[in-house]
Amino acid sequence: EVREILASIGARSIDDVIGRADLLSQVSRGSAHLDDLDLNPLLITVDRAGSIVYDRSKPRNVVPDTLDAEIVRDAARFLEDGEKMQLSYAVQNTHRTVGTRTSSHIVKRFGMRNALQPNHLTVKLTGSAGQSLGAFAAPGLKIEVSGDANDYVG
């Protein structure tokens, strides 16, 4: 469907429409509380002559090492061989989305409908976990917290 929409506006790829505010327009929803925000100042067309709109040569959103990166490193045998593992870490409220990167590696290695048993990889955390603990957790990953967790627990 995305390809069809892009073709209908004469674009070949998503890259062709990056920065193209001229392709956007504000729509009315017919409700005062939805239509009271004027987005038109954001939809101005900028002269792009000679400027790079999207530079693929630069790394995108480099993520610093996180607790999840440490978990992925420590779970290498699990990710390579499917070996059942239990890992333990201290967690702080600045550690956000713990389990998300680990889950991404699980899905890449074993697939979303993986054959891992529940609790195949158990991560035990002690302390105060940050936001979105276990968000998007993959099957086979169990996260236990001795302590507390912020606003959302997946």
PDB file of C-alpha atoms in Angstrom:
ATOM      1  CA  GLU A   1       0.000   0.000   0.000  1.00  0.00           C
ATOM      2  CA  VAL A   2       2.869   2.395   0.774  1.00  0.00           C
ATOM      3  CA  ARG A   3       4.336   1.799  -2.693  1.00  0.00           C
ATOM      4  CA  GLU A   4       0.976   2.614  -4.269  1.00  0.00           C
ATOM      5  CA  ILE A   5       0.673   5.857  -2.312  1.00  0.00           C
ATOM      6  CA  LEU A   6       4.245   6.841  -3.177  1.00  0.00           C
ATOM      7  CA  ALA A   7       3.640   6.079  -6.862  1.00  0.00           C
ATOM      8  CA  SER A   8       0.451   8.164  -6.839  1.00  0.00           C
ATOM      9  CA  ILE A   9       2.493  11.238  -5.836  1.00  0.00           C
ATOM     10  CA  GLY A  10       5.368  10.479  -8.199  1.00  0.00           C
ATOM     11  CA  ALA A  11       7.822   9.188  -5.601  1.00  0.00           C
ATOM     12  CA  ARG A  12       9.839   5.986  -5.903  1.00  0.00           C
ATOM     13  CA  SER A  13      10.818   5.587  -2.254  1.00  0.00           C
ATOM     14  CA  ILE A  14      10.315   6.980   1.232  1.00  0.00           C
ATOM     15  CA  ASP A  15      13.598   8.860   0.785  1.00  0.00           C
ATOM     16  CA  ASP A  16      11.984  10.840  -2.052  1.00  0.00           C
ATOM     17  CA  VAL A  17       9.376  12.317   0.304  1.00  0.00           C
ATOM     18  CA  ILE A  18      11.565  13.126   3.312  1.00  0.00           C
ATOM     19  CA  GLY A  19      11.266  16.843   3.997  1.00  0.00           C
ATOM     20  CA  ARG A  20       8.449  17.313   1.453  1.00  0.00           C
ATOM     21  CA  ALA A  21       6.048  19.392   3.537  1.00  0.00           C
ATOM     22  CA  ASP A  22       4.440  20.490   0.252  1.00  0.00           C
ATOM     23  CA  LEU A  23       2.831  17.036   0.101  1.00  0.00           C
ATOM     24  CA  LEU A  24       1.024  17.580   3.405  1.00  0.00           C
ATOM     25  CA  SER A  25      -2.122  19.493   4.234  1.00  0.00           C
ATOM     26  CA  GLN A  26      -4.146  19.925   7.363  1.00  0.00           C
ATOM     27  CA  VAL A  27      -7.525  18.229   7.290  1.00  0.00           C
ATOM     28  CA  SER A  28     -10.633  19.211   9.184  1.00  0.00           C
ATOM     29  CA  ARG A  29     -12.107  16.596  11.476  1.00  0.00           C
ATOM     30  CA  GLY A  30     -15.337  18.526  11.985  1.00  0.00           C
ATOM     31  CA  SER A  31     -14.944  18.877  15.729  1.00  0.00           C
ATOM     32  CA  ALA A  32     -13.915  22.038  17.555  1.00  0.00           C
ATOM     33  CA  HIS A  33     -11.588  20.255  19.959  1.00  0.00           C
ATOM     34  CA  LEU A  34      -9.827  18.470  17.080  1.00  0.00           C
ATOM     35  CA  ASP A  35      -9.656  21.424  14.703  1.00  0.00           C
ATOM     36  CA  ASP A  36      -8.440  24.168  17.052  1.00  0.00           C
ATOM     37  CA  LEU A  37      -4.761  23.483  16.368  1.00  0.00           C
ATOM     38  CA  ASP A  38      -3.425  25.232  13.269  1.00  0.00           C
ATOM     39  CA  LEU A  39      -0.577  23.170  11.802  1.00  0.00           C
ATOM     40  CA  ASN A  40      -0.091  25.358   8.726  1.00  0.00           C
ATOM     41  CA  PRO A  41       3.048  27.098  10.095  1.00  0.00           C
ATOM     42  CA  LEU A  42       4.693  23.654  10.110  1.00  0.00           C
ATOM     43  CA  LEU A  43       3.728  22.970   6.508  1.00  0.00           C
ATOM     44  CA  ILE A  44       5.810  25.685   4.860  1.00  0.00           C
ATOM     45  CA  THR A  45       7.902  24.834   1.831  1.00  0.00           C
ATOM     46  CA  VAL A  46      11.606  25.494   2.265  1.00  0.00           C
ATOM     47  CA  ASP A  47      14.022  26.178  -0.573  1.00  0.00           C
ATOM     48  CA  ARG A  48      16.116  23.007  -0.615  1.00  0.00           C
ATOM     49  CA  ALA A  49      18.394  23.936  -3.494  1.00  0.00           C
ATOM     50  CA  GLY A  50      21.836  22.526  -2.841  1.00  0.00           C
ATOM     51  CA  SER A  51      21.023  21.157   0.594  1.00  0.00           C
ATOM     52  CA  ILE A  52      21.032  17.562   1.723  1.00  0.00           C
ATOM     53  CA  VAL A  53      17.605  16.536   2.979  1.00  0.00           C
ATOM     54  CA  TYR A  54      18.568  13.092   4.218  1.00  0.00           C
ATOM     55  CA  ASP A  55      22.183  12.005   4.598  1.00  0.00           C
ATOM     56  CA  ARG A  56      22.553   8.210   4.602  1.00  0.00           C
ATOM     57  CA  SER A  57      26.303   8.439   5.211  1.00  0.00           C
ATOM     58  CA  LYS A  58      25.783   9.491   8.835  1.00  0.00           C
ATOM     59  CA  PRO A  59      24.793   6.934  11.468  1.00  0.00           C
ATOM     60  CA  ARG A  60      21.209   7.254  12.603  1.00  0.00           C
ATOM     61  CA  ASN A  61      20.309   7.604  16.275  1.00  0.00           C
ATOM     62  CA  VAL A  62      23.364   5.987  17.765  1.00  0.00           C
ATOM     63  CA  VAL A  63      22.199   4.354  20.968  1.00  0.00           C
ATOM     64  CA  PRO A  64      24.725   4.305  23.794  1.00  0.00           C
ATOM     65  CA  ASP A  65      25.438   1.084  25.605  1.00  0.00           C
ATOM     66  CA  THR A  66      22.516   0.191  27.787  1.00  0.00           C
ATOM     67  CA  LEU A  67      21.610  -2.521  30.241  1.00  0.00           C
ATOM     68  CA  ASP A  68      19.917  -4.278  27.313  1.00  0.00           C
ATOM     69  CA  ALA A  69      23.204  -4.221  25.365  1.00  0.00           C
ATOM     70  CA  GLU A  70      24.899  -5.854  28.350  1.00  0.00           C
ATOM     71  CA  ILE A  71      22.144  -8.478  28.530  1.00  0.00           C
ATOM     72  CA  VAL A  72      22.555  -9.243  24.808  1.00  0.00           C
ATOM     73  CA  ARG A  73      26.322  -9.669  25.254  1.00  0.00           C
ATOM     74  CA  ASP A  74      25.840 -11.924  28.293  1.00  0.00           C
ATOM     75  CA  ALA A  75      23.144 -13.952  26.513  1.00  0.00           C
ATOM     76  CA  ALA A  76      25.382 -14.803  23.540  1.00  0.00           C
ATOM     77  CA  ARG A  77      25.231 -18.578  24.190  1.00  0.00           C
ATOM     78  CA  PHE A  78      21.453 -18.382  24.416  1.00  0.00           C
ATOM     79  CA  LEU A  79      21.236 -16.399  21.175  1.00  0.00           C
ATOM     80  CA  GLU A  80      23.672 -18.701  19.362  1.00  0.00           C
ATOM     81  CA  ASP A  81      22.639 -22.145  20.621  1.00  0.00           C
ATOM     82  CA  GLY A  82      19.289 -21.600  22.316  1.00  0.00           C
ATOM     83  CA  GLU A  83      20.859 -22.603  25.638  1.00  0.00           C
ATOM     84  CA  LYS A  84      18.491 -21.950  28.540  1.00  0.00           C
ATOM     85  CA  MET A  85      19.901 -19.146  30.699  1.00  0.00           C
ATOM     86  CA  GLN A  86      19.268 -17.083  33.787  1.00  0.00           C
ATOM     87  CA  LEU A  87      20.994 -13.709  34.167  1.00  0.00           C
ATOM     88  CA  SER A  88      20.941 -11.210  37.050  1.00  0.00           C
ATOM     89  CA  TYR A  89      21.529  -7.456  37.079  1.00  0.00           C
ATOM     90  CA  ALA A  90      21.110  -4.373  39.224  1.00  0.00           C
ATOM     91  CA  VAL A  91      18.651  -1.996  37.570  1.00  0.00           C
ATOM     92  CA  GLN A  92      18.128   1.763  37.930  1.00  0.00           C
ATOM     93  CA  ASN A  93      15.220   3.967  36.929  1.00  0.00           C
ATOM     94  CA  THR A  94      17.406   5.430  34.171  1.00  0.00           C
ATOM     95  CA  HIS A  95      17.453   2.007  32.488  1.00  0.00           C
ATOM     96  CA  ARG A  96      14.495   2.374  30.131  1.00  0.00           C
ATOM     97  CA  THR A  97      12.878  -0.244  27.886  1.00  0.00           C
ATOM     98  CA  VAL A  98      14.925  -3.071  29.372  1.00  0.00           C
ATOM     99  CA  GLY A  99      14.164  -6.208  27.384  1.00  0.00           C
ATOM    100  CA  THR A 100      13.337  -4.501  24.096  1.00  0.00           C
ATOM    101  CA  ARG A 101      16.728  -4.885  22.407  1.00  0.00           C
ATOM    102  CA  THR A 102      17.056  -8.377  23.860  1.00  0.00           C
ATOM    103  CA  SER A 103      13.651  -9.245  22.397  1.00  0.00           C
ATOM    104  CA  SER A 104      14.727  -7.900  19.018  1.00  0.00           C
ATOM    105  CA  HIS A 105      17.695 -10.281  19.026  1.00  0.00           C
ATOM    106  CA  ILE A 106      15.446 -13.173  20.088  1.00  0.00           C
ATOM    107  CA  VAL A 107      13.056 -12.504  17.198  1.00  0.00           C
ATOM    108  CA  LYS A 108      15.929 -12.141  14.696  1.00  0.00           C
ATOM    109  CA  ARG A 109      17.425 -15.438  15.840  1.00  0.00           C
ATOM    110  CA  PHE A 110      14.357 -17.580  16.600  1.00  0.00           C
ATOM    111  CA  GLY A 111      11.487 -15.789  14.840  1.00  0.00           C
ATOM    112  CA  MET A 112       8.352 -14.289  16.345  1.00  0.00           C
ATOM    113  CA  ARG A 113       6.654 -17.673  16.577  1.00  0.00           C
ATOM    114  CA  ASN A 114       9.759 -19.207  18.055  1.00  0.00           C
ATOM    115  CA  ALA A 115       9.812 -22.617  19.672  1.00  0.00           C
ATOM    116  CA  LEU A 116      11.378 -21.350  22.886  1.00  0.00           C
ATOM    117  CA  GLN A 117       9.803 -22.536  26.089  1.00  0.00           C
ATOM    118  CA  PRO A 118       8.415 -19.917  28.468  1.00  0.00           C
ATOM    119  CA  ASN A 119      11.209 -18.571  30.682  1.00  0.00           C
ATOM    120  CA  HIS A 120      13.880 -19.859  28.292  1.00  0.00           C
ATOM    121  CA  LEU A 121      15.849 -16.703  29.055  1.00  0.00           C
ATOM    122  CA  THR A 122      15.152 -15.358  32.527  1.00  0.00           C
ATOM    123  CA  VAL A 123      16.494 -11.924  33.427  1.00  0.00           C
ATOM    124  CA  LYS A 124      16.375 -11.135  37.151  1.00  0.00           C
ATOM    125  CA  LEU A 125      16.578  -7.455  38.028  1.00  0.00           C
ATOM    126  CA  THR A 126      17.081  -5.914  41.451  1.00  0.00           C
ATOM    127  CA  GLY A 127      16.307  -2.251  42.038  1.00  0.00           C
ATOM    128  CA  SER A 128      14.037   0.312  40.431  1.00  0.00           C
ATOM    129  CA  ALA A 129      13.422  -0.298  36.721  1.00  0.00           C
ATOM    130  CA  GLY A 130      12.836   2.612  34.361  1.00  0.00           C
ATOM    131  CA  GLN A 131      10.015   3.217  31.919  1.00  0.00           C
ATOM    132  CA  SER A 132       8.633   0.580  29.576  1.00  0.00           C
ATOM    133  CA  LEU A 133      10.194  -2.431  31.252  1.00  0.00           C
ATOM    134  CA  GLY A 134       9.645  -5.452  29.016  1.00  0.00           C
ATOM    135  CA  ALA A 135       7.911  -3.464  26.279  1.00  0.00           C
ATOM    136  CA  PHE A 136       7.570  -5.704  23.207  1.00  0.00           C
ATOM    137  CA  ALA A 137       8.950  -8.702  25.110  1.00  0.00           C
ATOM    138  CA  ALA A 138       9.448 -11.708  22.837  1.00  0.00           C
ATOM    139  CA  PRO A 139       8.159 -15.190  23.633  1.00  0.00           C
ATOM    140  CA  GLY A 140      10.685 -17.081  25.748  1.00  0.00           C
ATOM    141  CA  LEU A 141      11.912 -14.016  27.666  1.00  0.00           C
ATOM    142  CA  LYS A 142      10.949 -13.682  31.320  1.00  0.00           C
ATOM    143  CA  ILE A 143      11.855 -10.581  33.319  1.00  0.00           C
ATOM    144  CA  GLU A 144      11.591 -10.671  37.115  1.00  0.00           C
ATOM    145  CA  VAL A 145      12.020  -7.556  39.255  1.00  0.00           C
ATOM    146  CA  SER A 146      12.829  -7.491  42.940  1.00  0.00           C
ATOM    147  CA  GLY A 147      11.989  -3.866  43.605  1.00  0.00           C
ATOM    148  CA  ASP A 148       9.730  -1.629  41.546  1.00  0.00           C
ATOM    149  CA  ALA A 149       9.154  -0.427  38.001  1.00  0.00           C
ATOM    150  CA  ASN A 150       8.015   2.872  36.493  1.00  0.00           C
ATOM    151  CA  ASP A 151       4.896   3.688  34.506  1.00  0.00           C
ATOM    152  CA  TYR A 152       4.576   0.782  32.085  1.00  0.00           C
ATOM    153  CA  VAL A 153       5.486  -2.858  32.417  1.00  0.00           C
ATOM    154  CA  GLY A 154       5.131  -4.991  29.284  1.00  0.00           C
TER     155      GLY A 154
END
